[in-house]
């Protein structure tokens, strides 16, 4: 079975924070997020993602897995009509962004976006 056929997306849990801290300390991620001089600590992860995991703010973090292995991270942001217009979208369109992918160049981003659209469409029906 291909890697992209085993992909699941689940809500992040506090138990995922050590993996998130490891990911956010990798040089390729630090180049774009946080800066190489400011690596993420586990405490920083708890401060930033704890409120999101507990549902205290309207940003829902998710872990992307291939089988049982966490391979990426994404978040769902609730966008307003004004937000969509600001980015050039119509009010009935959605914005799909993928962040923090750790299996680069393995043809996974497309299947994850497709799966996400299908999964959330089913939830809305």
XYZ file of N, CA and C in Angstrom:
375
model
N 0.848 -1.180 0.000
C 0.000 0.000 0.000
C 0.894 1.244 0.000
N 0.578 2.219 -0.864
C 1.349 3.451 -0.944
C 1.160 4.278 0.322
N 2.185 5.073 0.639
C 2.137 5.929 1.821
C 0.915 6.837 1.800
N 0.646 7.479 0.646
C -0.478 8.412 0.596
C -1.836 7.735 0.751
N -1.894 6.409 0.582
C -3.146 5.677 0.788
C -3.405 5.366 2.262
N -2.405 5.552 3.104
C -2.549 5.246 4.534
C -2.688 6.512 5.383
N -2.942 7.639 4.767
C -2.969 8.914 5.483
C -4.272 9.089 6.247
N -4.134 9.528 7.491
C -5.292 9.932 8.298
C -4.981 11.301 8.894
N -6.023 12.033 9.204
C -5.894 13.335 9.852
C -6.711 13.268 11.123
N -6.079 13.640 12.230
C -6.785 13.606 13.514
C -6.463 14.875 14.289
N -7.320 15.205 15.241
C -7.066 16.377 16.074
C -5.826 16.146 16.927
N -5.052 17.201 17.063
C -3.856 17.138 17.896
C -4.259 16.945 19.352
N -3.436 16.210 20.087
C -3.628 15.998 21.520
C -2.365 16.463 22.247
N -2.479 16.680 23.534
C -1.323 17.114 24.321
C -0.168 16.129 24.181
N -0.474 14.855 24.016
C 0.573 13.834 23.855
C 1.392 14.045 22.588
N 0.902 14.849 21.656
C 1.625 15.132 20.416
C 2.645 16.262 20.569
N 2.625 16.959 21.695
C 3.488 18.125 21.859
C 4.982 17.816 21.745
N 5.501 16.709 22.303
C 6.933 16.429 22.118
C 7.317 16.269 20.639
N 6.475 15.592 19.857
C 6.759 15.451 18.421
C 6.707 16.813 17.738
N 5.744 17.639 18.126
C 5.629 18.976 17.549
C 6.873 19.796 17.868
N 7.357 19.698 19.101
C 8.567 20.426 19.488
C 9.758 19.956 18.650
N 9.878 18.654 18.434
C 10.976 18.130 17.599
C 10.869 18.672 16.175
N 9.654 18.642 15.620
C 9.462 19.137 14.258
C 9.839 20.610 14.157
N 9.371 21.390 15.128
C 9.601 22.834 15.059
C 11.039 23.221 15.381
N 11.861 22.266 15.773
C 13.287 22.532 16.001
C 14.148 22.110 14.815
N 13.548 21.541 13.778
C 14.346 21.127 12.625
C 14.790 22.364 11.844
N 16.023 22.353 11.333
C 16.549 23.536 10.637
C 15.678 24.017 9.481
N 15.130 23.103 8.684
C 14.329 23.527 7.535
C 13.074 24.279 7.981
N 12.492 23.911 9.104
C 11.316 24.622 9.615
C 11.738 25.940 10.251
N 12.821 25.923 11.019
C 13.282 27.140 11.689
C 13.681 28.235 10.708
N 14.082 27.861 9.506
C 14.417 28.869 8.496
C 13.218 29.756 8.189
N 12.030 29.176 8.240
C 10.825 29.906 7.862
C 9.948 30.292 9.047
N 10.173 29.669 10.185
C 9.256 29.864 11.302
C 10.030 29.879 12.609
N 10.173 31.038 13.191
C 10.831 31.141 14.486
C 12.269 31.596 14.402
N 12.984 31.192 13.363
C 14.385 31.568 13.222
C 15.305 30.559 13.869
N 16.444 30.330 13.236
C 17.385 29.316 13.703
C 17.909 29.641 15.099
N 17.939 30.921 15.443
C 18.435 31.323 16.761
C 17.390 31.164 17.859
N 16.158 30.851 17.491
C 15.065 30.792 18.464
C 14.308 29.470 18.351
N 14.966 28.325 18.619
C 14.269 27.036 18.492
C 13.157 26.881 19.527
N 12.139 26.163 19.152
C 10.988 25.944 20.023
C 11.323 24.981 21.157
N 10.824 25.303 22.335
C 10.948 24.409 23.486
C 9.590 23.754 23.720
N 9.585 22.716 24.521
C 8.318 22.060 24.852
C 7.390 23.036 25.570
N 7.947 23.896 26.410
C 7.133 24.897 27.108
C 6.466 25.850 26.110
N 7.198 26.264 25.090
C 6.628 27.147 24.068
C 5.488 26.458 23.318
N 5.646 25.162 23.070
C 4.596 24.401 22.383
C 3.338 24.356 23.248
N 3.501 24.100 24.555
C 2.345 24.081 25.469
C 1.648 25.435 25.479
N 2.425 26.521 25.512
C 1.834 27.862 25.551
C 1.052 28.169 24.274
N 1.623 27.801 23.131
C 0.978 28.132 21.863
C -0.167 27.184 21.510
N 0.073 25.881 21.630
C -0.903 24.908 21.139
C -1.861 24.391 22.207
N -1.536 24.553 23.481
C -2.431 24.121 24.552
C -3.824 24.715 24.429
N -3.943 26.057 24.304
C -5.277 26.650 24.158
C -6.021 26.159 22.916
N -5.293 25.856 21.868
C -5.927 25.363 20.641
C -6.456 23.944 20.843
N -5.653 23.098 21.476
C -6.066 21.709 21.732
C -7.267 21.677 22.669
N -7.282 22.578 23.641
C -8.385 22.611 24.616
C -9.627 23.319 24.080
N -9.570 23.858 22.867
C -10.730 24.512 22.273
C -10.990 25.904 22.806
N -9.969 26.545 23.377
C -10.147 27.879 23.955
C -10.088 28.983 22.907
N -9.540 28.679 21.733
C -9.522 29.637 20.630
C -9.981 28.905 19.368
N -10.502 29.641 18.371
C -11.091 28.975 17.200
C -10.073 28.543 16.134
N -8.988 27.942 16.565
C -7.996 27.363 15.658
C -7.836 25.913 16.086
N -8.094 24.984 15.167
C -8.061 23.567 15.522
C -6.835 22.917 14.875
N -5.844 22.504 15.695
C -4.655 21.853 15.141
C -4.900 20.371 14.889
N -4.282 19.862 13.831
C -4.412 18.454 13.452
C -3.041 17.850 13.188
N -2.933 16.568 13.417
C -1.746 15.795 13.078
C -2.095 14.941 11.864
N -1.212 14.937 10.891
C -1.366 14.080 9.719
C -0.508 12.850 9.973
N -1.088 11.679 9.805
C -0.374 10.424 10.050
C -0.403 9.553 8.808
N 0.665 8.792 8.639
C 0.700 7.712 7.652
C 0.754 6.447 8.481
N -0.360 5.732 8.541
C -0.450 4.614 9.469
C -0.422 5.168 10.882
N 0.529 4.728 11.688
C 0.647 5.226 13.066
C 1.711 6.305 13.207
N 2.410 6.615 12.123
C 3.520 7.566 12.193
C 3.059 8.988 11.893
N 3.284 9.940 12.817
C 2.955 11.335 12.523
C 3.929 11.881 11.486
N 3.379 12.456 10.413
C 4.235 12.953 9.337
C 4.019 14.430 9.043
N 3.043 15.055 9.674
C 2.802 16.454 9.379
C 1.797 17.085 10.309
N 1.568 18.354 10.069
C 0.729 19.168 10.936
C -0.065 20.124 10.066
N -1.307 20.341 10.433
C -2.118 21.355 9.778
C -3.105 21.926 10.784
N -3.627 23.104 10.476
C -4.597 23.744 11.361
C -5.799 24.184 10.545
N -6.941 24.208 11.186
C -8.152 24.742 10.571
C -8.461 26.071 11.247
N -8.547 27.102 10.437
C -8.886 28.434 10.930
C -10.292 28.755 10.459
N -11.058 29.332 11.337
C -12.387 29.765 10.943
C -12.232 31.122 10.261
N -12.623 31.208 8.995
C -12.477 32.458 8.261
C -13.831 33.129 8.097
N -13.799 34.442 8.152
C -15.014 35.227 7.960
C -15.131 35.590 6.482
N -16.263 36.124 6.103
C -16.458 36.590 4.730
C -15.437 37.667 4.398
N -15.158 38.564 5.343
C -14.158 39.613 5.116
C -12.768 39.020 4.911
N -12.421 37.993 5.703
C -11.130 37.315 5.525
C -11.014 36.764 4.105
N -12.067 36.103 3.648
C -12.041 35.490 2.318
C -11.882 36.548 1.234
N -12.607 37.644 1.359
C -12.500 38.720 0.361
C -11.086 39.302 0.346
N -10.495 39.437 1.527
C -9.134 39.983 1.622
C -8.139 39.138 0.830
N -8.352 37.830 0.787
C -7.465 36.926 0.055
C -7.937 36.650 -1.370
N -8.994 37.352 -1.807
C -9.457 37.198 -3.180
C -10.418 36.048 -3.414
N -11.030 35.530 -2.351
C -11.985 34.428 -2.470
C -13.404 34.957 -2.361
N -14.338 34.232 -2.949
C -15.753 34.536 -2.804
C -16.225 33.998 -1.449
N -17.321 34.550 -0.892
C -17.797 34.096 0.424
C -18.092 32.601 0.511
N -18.478 31.968 -0.620
C -18.810 30.539 -0.572
C -17.612 29.637 -0.903
N -16.426 30.219 -1.108
C -15.230 29.428 -1.400
C -14.453 29.157 -0.118
N -13.648 28.107 -0.163
C -12.807 27.759 0.981
C -11.349 28.034 0.662
N -10.563 28.204 1.705
C -9.132 28.433 1.574
C -8.429 27.204 2.126
N -7.596 26.567 1.320
C -6.851 25.381 1.752
C -5.371 25.723 1.820
N -4.809 25.611 2.988
C -3.375 25.821 3.169
C -2.820 24.642 3.936
N -1.614 24.250 3.623
C -0.957 23.152 4.322
C 0.329 23.687 4.924
N 0.536 23.429 6.207
C 1.728 23.916 6.897
C 2.515 22.750 7.458
N 3.786 22.958 7.604
C 4.668 22.034 8.321
C 4.599 20.619 7.793
N 4.996 20.430 6.575
C 5.030 19.080 6.046
C 6.413 18.492 6.215
N 6.483 17.282 6.697
C 7.766 16.685 7.040
C 8.153 15.534 6.132
N 7.305 15.178 5.198
C 7.655 14.184 4.193
C 7.689 14.928 2.859
N 8.746 15.692 2.639
C 8.843 16.498 1.441
C 9.044 15.617 0.213
N 8.546 16.076 -0.926
C 8.758 15.433 -2.227
C 8.288 13.984 -2.270
N 7.202 13.662 -1.585
C 6.697 12.291 -1.624
C 5.240 12.233 -2.070
N 4.776 13.276 -2.747
C 3.424 13.304 -3.324
C 2.338 13.092 -2.279
N 2.466 13.747 -1.146
C 1.493 13.568 -0.072
C 0.553 14.764 0.059
N 1.014 15.981 -0.250
C 0.197 17.175 -0.027
C -1.136 17.092 -0.767
N -1.131 16.677 -2.031
C -2.377 16.577 -2.803
C -3.386 15.639 -2.179
N -2.987 14.393 -1.866
C -3.941 13.486 -1.218
C -4.451 14.000 0.127
N -3.599 14.695 0.890
C -4.046 15.219 2.186
C -5.106 16.285 1.979
N -4.888 17.189 1.031
C -5.890 18.225 0.774
C -7.186 17.586 0.282
N -7.096 16.617 -0.623
C -8.294 15.930 -1.107
C -9.031 15.229 0.015
N -8.289 14.539 0.867
C -8.886 13.834 2.003
C -9.551 14.829 2.941
N -8.880 15.952 3.183
C -9.422 16.966 4.092
C -10.738 17.502 3.560
N -10.773 17.831 2.289
C -12.019 18.345 1.704
C -13.138 17.317 1.825
N -12.853 16.062 1.510
C -13.864 15.004 1.590
C -14.317 14.814 3.025
N -13.386 14.744 3.954
C -13.691 14.490 5.362
C -14.576 15.604 5.925
N -14.217 16.870 5.665
C -14.990 17.965 6.225
C -16.319 18.136 5.507
N -16.386 17.769 4.240
C -17.661 17.801 3.533
C -18.618 16.801 4.162
N -18.142 15.600 4.453
C -18.973 14.579 5.101
C -19.463 15.084 6.460
N -18.587 15.782 7.195
C -18.979 16.304 8.516
C -20.077 17.348 8.395
N -20.100 18.085 7.292
C -21.094 19.140 7.129
C -22.448 18.608 6.683
N -22.478 17.432 6.073
C -23.743 16.889 5.560
C -24.658 16.402 6.658
